[in-house]
Each structure stands twice: as C-alpha cells, then as structure tokens.
Coordinates of C-alpha atoms and ligand atoms in Angstrom, one line a residue:
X1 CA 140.6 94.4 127.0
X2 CA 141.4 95.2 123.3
X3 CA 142.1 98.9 122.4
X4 CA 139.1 100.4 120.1
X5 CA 139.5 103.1 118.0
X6 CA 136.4 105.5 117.4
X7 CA 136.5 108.2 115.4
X8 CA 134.1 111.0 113.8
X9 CA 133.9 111.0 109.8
X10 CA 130.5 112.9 108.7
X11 CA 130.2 112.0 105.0
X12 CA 131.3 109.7 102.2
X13 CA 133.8 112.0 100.5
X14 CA 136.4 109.7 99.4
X15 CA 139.2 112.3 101.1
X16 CA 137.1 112.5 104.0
X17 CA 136.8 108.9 104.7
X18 CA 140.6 108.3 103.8
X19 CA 141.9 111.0 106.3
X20 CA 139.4 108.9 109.2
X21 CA 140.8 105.5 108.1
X22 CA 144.1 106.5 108.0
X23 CA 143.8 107.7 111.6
X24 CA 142.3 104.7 112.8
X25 CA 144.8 102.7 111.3
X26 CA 147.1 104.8 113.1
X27 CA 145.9 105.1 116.2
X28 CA 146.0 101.5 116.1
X29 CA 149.9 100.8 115.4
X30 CA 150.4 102.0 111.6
X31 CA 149.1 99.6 109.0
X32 CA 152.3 98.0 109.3
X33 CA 151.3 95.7 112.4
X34 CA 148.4 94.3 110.1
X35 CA 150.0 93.9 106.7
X36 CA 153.6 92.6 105.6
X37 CA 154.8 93.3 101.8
X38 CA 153.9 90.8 99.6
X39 CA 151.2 89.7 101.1
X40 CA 147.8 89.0 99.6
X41 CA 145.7 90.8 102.1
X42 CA 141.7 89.4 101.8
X43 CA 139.4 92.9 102.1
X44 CA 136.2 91.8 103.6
X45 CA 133.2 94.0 102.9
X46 CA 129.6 93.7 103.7
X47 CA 127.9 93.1 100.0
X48 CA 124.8 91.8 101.1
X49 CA 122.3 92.7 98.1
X50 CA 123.3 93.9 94.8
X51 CA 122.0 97.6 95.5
X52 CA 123.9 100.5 95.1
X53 CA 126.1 102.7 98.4
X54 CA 123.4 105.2 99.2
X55 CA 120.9 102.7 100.1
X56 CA 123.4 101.8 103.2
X57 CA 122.7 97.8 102.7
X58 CA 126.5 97.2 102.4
X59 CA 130.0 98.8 103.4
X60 CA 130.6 101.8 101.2
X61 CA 132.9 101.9 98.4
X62 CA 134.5 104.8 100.0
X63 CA 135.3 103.0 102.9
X64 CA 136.6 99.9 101.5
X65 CA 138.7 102.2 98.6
X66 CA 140.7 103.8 101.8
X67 CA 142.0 100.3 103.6
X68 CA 142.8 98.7 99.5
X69 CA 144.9 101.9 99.3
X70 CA 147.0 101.3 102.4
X71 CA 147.0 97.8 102.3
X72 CA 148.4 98.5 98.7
X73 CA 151.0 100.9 100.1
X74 CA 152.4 98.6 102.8
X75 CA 153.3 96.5 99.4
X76 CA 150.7 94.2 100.1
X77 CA 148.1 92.5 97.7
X78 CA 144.6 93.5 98.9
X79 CA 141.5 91.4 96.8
X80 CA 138.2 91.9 97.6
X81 CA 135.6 89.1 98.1
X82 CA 132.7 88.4 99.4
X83 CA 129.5 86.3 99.7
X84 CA 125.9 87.9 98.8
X85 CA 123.4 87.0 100.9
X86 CA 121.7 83.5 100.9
X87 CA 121.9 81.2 98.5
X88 CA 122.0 84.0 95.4
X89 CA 124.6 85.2 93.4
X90 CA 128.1 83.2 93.7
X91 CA 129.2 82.7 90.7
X92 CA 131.8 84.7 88.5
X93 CA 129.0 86.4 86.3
X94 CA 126.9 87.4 89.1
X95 CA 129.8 88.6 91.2
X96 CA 130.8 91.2 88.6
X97 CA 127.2 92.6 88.8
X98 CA 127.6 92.8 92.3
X99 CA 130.9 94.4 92.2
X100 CA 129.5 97.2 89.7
X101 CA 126.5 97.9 91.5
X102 CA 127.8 97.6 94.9
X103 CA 130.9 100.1 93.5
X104 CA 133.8 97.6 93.9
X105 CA 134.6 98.2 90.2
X106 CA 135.3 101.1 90.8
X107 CA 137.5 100.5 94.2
X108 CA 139.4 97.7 92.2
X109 CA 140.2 100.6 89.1
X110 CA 141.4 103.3 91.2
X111 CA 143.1 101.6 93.9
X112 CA 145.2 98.2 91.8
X113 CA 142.7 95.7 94.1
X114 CA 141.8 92.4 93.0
X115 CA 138.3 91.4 93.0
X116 CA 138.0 87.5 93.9
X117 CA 136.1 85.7 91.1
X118 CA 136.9 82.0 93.0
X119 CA 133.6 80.6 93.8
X120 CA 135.3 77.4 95.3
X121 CA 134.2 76.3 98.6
X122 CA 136.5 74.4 100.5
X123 CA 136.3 72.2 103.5
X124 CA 138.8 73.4 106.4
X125 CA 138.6 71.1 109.6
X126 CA 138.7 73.4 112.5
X127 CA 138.9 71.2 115.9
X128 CA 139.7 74.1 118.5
X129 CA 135.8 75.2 116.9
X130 CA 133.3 75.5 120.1
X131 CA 130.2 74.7 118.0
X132 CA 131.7 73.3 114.4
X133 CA 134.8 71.6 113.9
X134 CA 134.8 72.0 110.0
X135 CA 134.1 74.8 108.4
X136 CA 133.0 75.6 104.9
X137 CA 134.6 78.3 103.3
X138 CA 135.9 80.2 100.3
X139 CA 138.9 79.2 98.7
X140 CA 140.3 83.2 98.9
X141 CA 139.7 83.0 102.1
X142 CA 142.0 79.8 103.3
X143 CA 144.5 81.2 100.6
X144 CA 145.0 84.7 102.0
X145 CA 148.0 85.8 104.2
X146 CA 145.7 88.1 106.1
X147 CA 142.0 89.5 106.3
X148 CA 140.9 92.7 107.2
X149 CA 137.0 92.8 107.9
X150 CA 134.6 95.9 107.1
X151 CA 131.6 95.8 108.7
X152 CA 128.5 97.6 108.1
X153 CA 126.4 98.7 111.5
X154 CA 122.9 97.3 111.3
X155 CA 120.2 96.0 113.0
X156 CA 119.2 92.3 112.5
X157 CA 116.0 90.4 112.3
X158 CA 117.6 86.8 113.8
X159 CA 120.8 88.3 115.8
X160 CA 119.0 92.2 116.5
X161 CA 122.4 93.1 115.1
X162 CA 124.6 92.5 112.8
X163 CA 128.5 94.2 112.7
X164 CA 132.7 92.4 113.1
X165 CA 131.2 89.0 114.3
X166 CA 128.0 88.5 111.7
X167 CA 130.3 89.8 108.7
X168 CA 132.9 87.4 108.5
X169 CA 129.4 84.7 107.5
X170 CA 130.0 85.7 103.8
X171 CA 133.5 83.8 103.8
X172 CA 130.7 81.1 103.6
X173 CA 130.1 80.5 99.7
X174 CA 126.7 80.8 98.3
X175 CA 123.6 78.0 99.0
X176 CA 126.3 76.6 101.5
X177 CA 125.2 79.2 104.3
X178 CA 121.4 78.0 103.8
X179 CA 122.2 74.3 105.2
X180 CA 124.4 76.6 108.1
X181 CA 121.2 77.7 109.0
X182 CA 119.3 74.2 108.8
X183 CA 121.4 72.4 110.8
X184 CA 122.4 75.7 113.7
X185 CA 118.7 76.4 114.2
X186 CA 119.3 77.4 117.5
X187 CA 119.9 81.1 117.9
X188 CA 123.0 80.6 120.5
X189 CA 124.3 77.3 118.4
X190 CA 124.4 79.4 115.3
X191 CA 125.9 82.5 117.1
X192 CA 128.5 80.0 118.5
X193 CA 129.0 79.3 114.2
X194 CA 129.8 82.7 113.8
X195 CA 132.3 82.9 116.7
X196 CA 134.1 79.8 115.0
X197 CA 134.5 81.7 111.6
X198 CA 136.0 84.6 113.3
X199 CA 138.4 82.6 115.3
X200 CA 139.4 80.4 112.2
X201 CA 139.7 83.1 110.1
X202 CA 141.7 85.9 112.7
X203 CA 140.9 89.5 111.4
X204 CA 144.0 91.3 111.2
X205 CA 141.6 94.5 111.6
X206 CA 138.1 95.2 111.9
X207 CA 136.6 98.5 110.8
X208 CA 132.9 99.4 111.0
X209 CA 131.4 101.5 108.6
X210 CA 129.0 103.3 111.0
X211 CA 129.0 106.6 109.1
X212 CA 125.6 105.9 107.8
X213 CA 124.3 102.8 109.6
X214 CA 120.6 101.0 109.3
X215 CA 118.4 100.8 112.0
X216 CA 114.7 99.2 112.0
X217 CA 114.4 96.5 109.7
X218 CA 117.6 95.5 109.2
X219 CA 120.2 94.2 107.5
X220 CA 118.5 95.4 104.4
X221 CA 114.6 96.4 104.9
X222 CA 115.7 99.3 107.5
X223 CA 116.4 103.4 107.4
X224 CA 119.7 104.5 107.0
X225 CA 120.8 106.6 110.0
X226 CA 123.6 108.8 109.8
X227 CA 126.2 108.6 112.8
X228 CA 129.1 109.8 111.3
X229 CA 131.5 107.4 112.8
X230 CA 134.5 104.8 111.8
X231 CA 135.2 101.9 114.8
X232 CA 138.1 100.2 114.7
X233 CA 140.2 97.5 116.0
X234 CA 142.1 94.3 116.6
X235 CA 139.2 92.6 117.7
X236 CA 135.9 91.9 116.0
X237 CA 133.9 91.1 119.5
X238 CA 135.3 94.6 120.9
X239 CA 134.4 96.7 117.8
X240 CA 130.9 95.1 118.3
X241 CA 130.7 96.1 122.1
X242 CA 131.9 99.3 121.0
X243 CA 129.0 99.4 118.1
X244 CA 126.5 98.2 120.5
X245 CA 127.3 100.7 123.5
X246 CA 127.3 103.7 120.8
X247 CA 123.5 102.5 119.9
X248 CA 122.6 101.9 123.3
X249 CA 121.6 97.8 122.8
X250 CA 122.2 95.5 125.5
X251 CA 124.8 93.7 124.7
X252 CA 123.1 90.7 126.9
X253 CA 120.4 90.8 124.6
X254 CA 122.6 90.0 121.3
X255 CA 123.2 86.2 120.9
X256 CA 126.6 86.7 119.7
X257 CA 127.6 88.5 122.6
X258 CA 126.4 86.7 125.3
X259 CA 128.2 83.0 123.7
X260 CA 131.2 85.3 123.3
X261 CA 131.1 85.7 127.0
X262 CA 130.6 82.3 127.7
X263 CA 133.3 81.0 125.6
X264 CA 135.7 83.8 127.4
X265 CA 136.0 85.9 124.6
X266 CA 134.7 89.0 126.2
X267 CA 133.8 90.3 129.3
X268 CA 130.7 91.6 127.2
X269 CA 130.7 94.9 129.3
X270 CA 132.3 98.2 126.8
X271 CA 133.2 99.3 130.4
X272 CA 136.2 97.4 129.9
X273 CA 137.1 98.7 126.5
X274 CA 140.7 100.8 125.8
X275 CA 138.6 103.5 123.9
X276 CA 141.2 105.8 122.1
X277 CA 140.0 108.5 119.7
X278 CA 136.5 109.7 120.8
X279 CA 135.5 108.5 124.2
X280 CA 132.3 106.5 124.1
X281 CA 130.3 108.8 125.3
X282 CA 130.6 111.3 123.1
X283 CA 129.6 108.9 120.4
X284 CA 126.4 107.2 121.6
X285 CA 122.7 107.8 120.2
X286 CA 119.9 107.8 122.3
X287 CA 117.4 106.4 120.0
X288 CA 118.5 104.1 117.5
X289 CA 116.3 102.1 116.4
X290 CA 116.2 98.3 117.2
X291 CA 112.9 96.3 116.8
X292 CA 111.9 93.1 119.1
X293 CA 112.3 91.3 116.6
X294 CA 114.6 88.3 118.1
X295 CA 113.7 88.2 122.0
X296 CA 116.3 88.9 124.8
X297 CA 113.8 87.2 127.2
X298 CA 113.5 84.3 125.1
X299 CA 117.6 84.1 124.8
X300 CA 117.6 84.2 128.6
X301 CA 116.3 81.0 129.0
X302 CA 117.2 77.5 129.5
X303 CA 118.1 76.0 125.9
X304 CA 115.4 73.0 126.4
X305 CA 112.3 75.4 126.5
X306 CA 113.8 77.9 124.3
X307 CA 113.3 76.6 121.1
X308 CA 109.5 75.9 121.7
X309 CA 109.3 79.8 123.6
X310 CA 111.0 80.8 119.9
X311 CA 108.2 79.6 118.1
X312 CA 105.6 80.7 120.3
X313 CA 107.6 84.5 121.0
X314 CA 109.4 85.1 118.0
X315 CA 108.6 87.9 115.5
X316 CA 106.9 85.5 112.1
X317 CA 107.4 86.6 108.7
X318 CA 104.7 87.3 106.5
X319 CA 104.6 88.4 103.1
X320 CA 102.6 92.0 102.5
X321 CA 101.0 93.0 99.5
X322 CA 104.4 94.3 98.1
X323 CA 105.0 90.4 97.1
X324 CA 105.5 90.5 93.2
X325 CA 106.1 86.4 93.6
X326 CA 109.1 86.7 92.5
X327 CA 110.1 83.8 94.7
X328 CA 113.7 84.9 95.8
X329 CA 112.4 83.9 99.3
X330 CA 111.2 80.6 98.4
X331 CA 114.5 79.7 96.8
X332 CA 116.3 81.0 100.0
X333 CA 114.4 78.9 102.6
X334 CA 116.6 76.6 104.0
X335 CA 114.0 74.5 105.2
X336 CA 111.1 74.9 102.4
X337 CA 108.5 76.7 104.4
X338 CA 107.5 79.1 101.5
X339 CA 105.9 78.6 98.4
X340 CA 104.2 80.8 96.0
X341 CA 100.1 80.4 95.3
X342 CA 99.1 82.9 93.0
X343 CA 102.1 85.1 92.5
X344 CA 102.2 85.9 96.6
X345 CA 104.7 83.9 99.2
X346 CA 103.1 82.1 101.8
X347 CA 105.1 80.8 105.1
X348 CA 104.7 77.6 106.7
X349 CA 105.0 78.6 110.3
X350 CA 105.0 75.0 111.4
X351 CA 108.2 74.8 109.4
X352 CA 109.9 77.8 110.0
X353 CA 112.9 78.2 111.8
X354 CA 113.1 81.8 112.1
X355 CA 116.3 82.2 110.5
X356 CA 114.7 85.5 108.4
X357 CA 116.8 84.7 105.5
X358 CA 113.4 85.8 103.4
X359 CA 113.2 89.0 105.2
X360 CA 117.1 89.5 104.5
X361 CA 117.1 88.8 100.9
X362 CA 113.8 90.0 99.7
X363 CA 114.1 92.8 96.4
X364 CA 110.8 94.9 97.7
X365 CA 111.2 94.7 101.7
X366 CA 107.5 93.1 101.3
X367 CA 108.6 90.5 104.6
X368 CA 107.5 91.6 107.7
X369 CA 108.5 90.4 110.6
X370 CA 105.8 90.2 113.4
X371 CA 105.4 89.4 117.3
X372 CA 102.0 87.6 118.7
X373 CA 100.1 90.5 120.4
X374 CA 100.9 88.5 123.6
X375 CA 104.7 88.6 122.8
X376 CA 104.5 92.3 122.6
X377 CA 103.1 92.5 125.8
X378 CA 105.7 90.5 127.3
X379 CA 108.1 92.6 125.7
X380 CA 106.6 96.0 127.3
X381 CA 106.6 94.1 130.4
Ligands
LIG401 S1 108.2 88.0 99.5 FE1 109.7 89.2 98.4 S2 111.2 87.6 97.8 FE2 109.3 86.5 98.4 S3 108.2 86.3 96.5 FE3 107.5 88.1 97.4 S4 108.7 89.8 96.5 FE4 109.8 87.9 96.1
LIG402 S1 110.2 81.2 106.1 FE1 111.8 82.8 106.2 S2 112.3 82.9 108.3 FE2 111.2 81.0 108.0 S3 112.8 79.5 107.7 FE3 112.1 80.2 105.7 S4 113.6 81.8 105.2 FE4 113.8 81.4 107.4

C-alpha cells in the first residue's frame, strides 16, 4: 500500500504551516518527484463557498501559500483553480471575488502563483473510466503538466465525508456538476464519478488540510474542529483512509471507499497503510462528529432496492425558518424539486434525489437534513 505521511501542525501561522508542508513533502521524496522545472503545476484547493479561512469551509490560504511556494522553487508554474460549489460562481468576475474572500489573492501576491480565470469546460473522453467514459472538465485542468490536490477534512451530507477523492469534483466547471448529479443519482454510481476524475486527472500529491477540519453538518453547515494535522501522499484513496481512521469513520460506510475497493483501488483497511511521520494512533479522535445523514445500512444493500430504501431511509432536507428566500437552493437543484412560495424554499420530496447540493450551498445553513423517526431507529439498532 501507498506511504502516508501524517504530521502535527497546531495553527495557521504561515511559518508554521510551511515548516509542516515542507516536511511532508519531504518525507514523501522531496518536491522534486512531483514537480519538474517548467512545468505548469495545477494547485487544487477546496473553495467551496465564497467565505473567508476561519470559517474552515475551504483549504486555508496558509496551506495552499506553502505547496505554491515550493512548487515555485522546483521552477515550476503553480496556478490555482478551482470550481465553487454547484452551479454558482464560474465566471472570471465571480472567481476574483472568490479568490479575495477565500485569500487566494493574497497566496497569488506573495508567492508569483497564477490564479486560473479560464471558465472553459472541455470534453475529454476517458474510456479506461469504470462509471463515465467522458468527462467534463476545466480547460486548466487538461492543460496542466501536473496537479497537486488540497483537500479540506469534512463531513458530508450525500458521501458522510468529503476529503482527496470528493475534491478533485471542482475540476468540473460550474452548472456542469448539477447534470453530474442528475444523471449519477445513485450514491455508488456517482462515487464511481468521483473515482473516474481522480484516475483521469492523477494527483501528483495529495495534502489534507486537517488542522482545523468540520465535523457535523458538513461540507459547509458544520463546527470547525481543530486536529492540528497535515496528511499527505501519492495517493488520494490512501490519504482518505488515513483521514477516515484518524476520525474513527468506517471506511465501509463511505460510498467512495467501498467502490474504491471494488474497483481494486484499495484494500479499504488503514491497516495496510505505510504510515511515516506520526503513527496513526497517535493522531486519531475519539469523537468526531459524523451525522447519519447518508446510511451505511442502506449502502449495504443490493443496488435494486437501494434506491427505493434511499428514499424511504435517507436524511430529507427541509428548509428552517432561517430561509430569507433567497433561492440559491432552488437555482442549484439539479432536478427542480424546490421552489420558493412566500419568500421560504419548499422541497419536493417526490422529486428529490438526495444529492444535498441545497444543504451544501445554502448562505444561512437554514437546510436541515433529517432522518424518518423510524430511520433513526434503525440507525441505533
Ligand atoms: S434555504 Fe437557503 S438557499 Fe434556499 S432560499 Fe432559503 S436561504 Fe436561500
Ligand atoms: S432538494 Fe436539495 S437534496 Fe433534493 S435534489 Fe434538490 S438540491 Fe438535491
């Protein structure tokens, strides 16, 4: 199994989190196995919403200003990009906000990065794909020698948690990730999705942000939880086992997982890991937080009854009273199951897929995300 590289970094001071990456990096061969001179090197944050570090939505600045400086030492060209969530926010205007609020700017000033203002998608046929054979991506991405991927550790509503595998989503451009959702309704068909973009694109290097993750209501509606901890490595699936042992979630409960395993990616089992750095045990929680949202009991059965168990099992959103009708959800359902009456969001949970891109992408966190009273009962069971 791949080598994974964990290592202890308490806060976000910029020297702090350089020493930590530079370790990792090192532990891991030297940046020079990653990155050649001349290169142009695609840096792949998590920029989920356009909210600032200390909420802990997306990878910190610090973080990602640490890999652009080595990857700009090695003589390579590092440019950062990525996709905001759902169907908002990809186009060159909105993508400076993001880079401002999000602190890219700032990364881009002090370190020589670029920051990708391409919003072309482009087709790229993958046929080794185990679920799509084309992919949809942005044009950055297919141009770049290289990309290095920077996770965030967070829980998830849909995948119960989201880190190297999930990430690598935003190389889809904008509303294009809506229809991704529409036609992989499936949990394990859209899981299989992800699996594809990670294998077309090849990560150089993953490393997770986990210094402060987000537990509960994740990826953007949770806590953040400090943990004080950079993972790192060749490859994404391992960083995530790594991730998952640290946080104590069954890997066999996370969709992405359990279709790495039966693609042969992974023997799913951290067990198997190369941990160098700080042994695994030393770095686990015992009580991070990770709701029943999705439902390990509903992944473990047969596909044919699955989907109807999802809609029976499955946590439903609802909008509480926080709901200014701003209608960011509405324009974000990839199948039209919301619409406003009376400046409120109502769902259509005849309609609904579960995909929780409303939950995800909502400004005021007003979507919750609730099980049947029988559901939670099966879930105690
Ligand atoms: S639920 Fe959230 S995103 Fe939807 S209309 Fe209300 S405030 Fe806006
Ligand atoms: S209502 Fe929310 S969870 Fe349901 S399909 Fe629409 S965006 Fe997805």
């Amino acid at each position: 199994m791949p080598s994974v590289f964990i290592g202890r970094c308490h806060s976000y001071d910029e020297e702090e989190v350089e020493r930590g990456v530079r370790e990792a990096v090192l532990a891991l061969g030297g940046i020079g196995r990653f990155v050649r001179p001349g290169q142009r090197v695609l840096i792949k944050p998590n920029l989920l919403l356009f909210k600032p570090p200390e909420t802990a939505i997306n990878t910190h600045p610090a973080v990602v200003r640490a890999v652009a400086t080595l990857v700009q030492e090695a003589g390579a060209r590092a440019v950062i990009a990525d996709s905001p969530g759902g169907g908002t926010g990809f186009n060159a205007a909105a993508l400076r906000r993001l880079y401002r609020i999000t602190g890219m700017d700032e990364v881009a000033r002090t370190t020589g990065a670029g920051l990708n203002l391409d919003c072309e998608a482009l087709e790229v046929p993958f046929p080794e794909g185990g679920t799509v054979r084309r992919l949809d991506v942005m044009r950055p991405a297919a141009a770049a020698d290289t990309i290095i991927n920077l996770p965030k550790l967070k829980t998830h509503g849909l995948l119960r948690f989201t880190g190297a595998v999930k990430n690598l989503f935003g190389l889809v451009p904008g509303r294009i990730k809506l229809g991704y959702h529409t036609k992989l309704r499936d949990t394990e068909r859209f899981s299989g999705m992800l699996l594809d973009i990670v294998l077309w694109a090849r990560p150089v290097l993953t490393i997770m942000d986990a210094i402060v993750a987000m537990e509960g209501e994740g990826p953007s509606a949770g806590r953040p939880r400090q943990l004080g901890l950079l993972i790192a490595g060749e490859d994404a699936t391992a960083v995530d086992l790594a991730a998952l042992d640290i946080i104590r979630l069954d890997p066999q409960t996370v969709p992405t997982v359990r279709v790495a395993v039966h693609r042969g990616l992974t023997t799913g089992r951290s067990a198997d890991l190369e941990v160098v750095g700080l042994p695994l045990a030393e770095a686990r929680v015992a009580d991070f937080d990770v709701p029943m949202t999705g439902s390990p009991e509903v992944l473990l059965t047969p596909p044919g009854i699955r989907r109807w168990l999802e809609q029976q099992f499955v946590a439903r959103p609802r909008a509480s009273d926080r709901c200014t009708g701003c209608g960011i959800c509405a324009q974000n359902c990839p199948v039209e199951a919301i619409s406003l009456r009376s400046g409120h969001a109502y769902m259509d949970l005849r309609r609904c897929i579960r995909c929780y891109c409303c939950h995800e992408l909502c400004p005021q966190h007003a979507i919750e995300l609730r099980r049947s009273a029988l559901a939670r009962l099966l879930a105690r069971v």
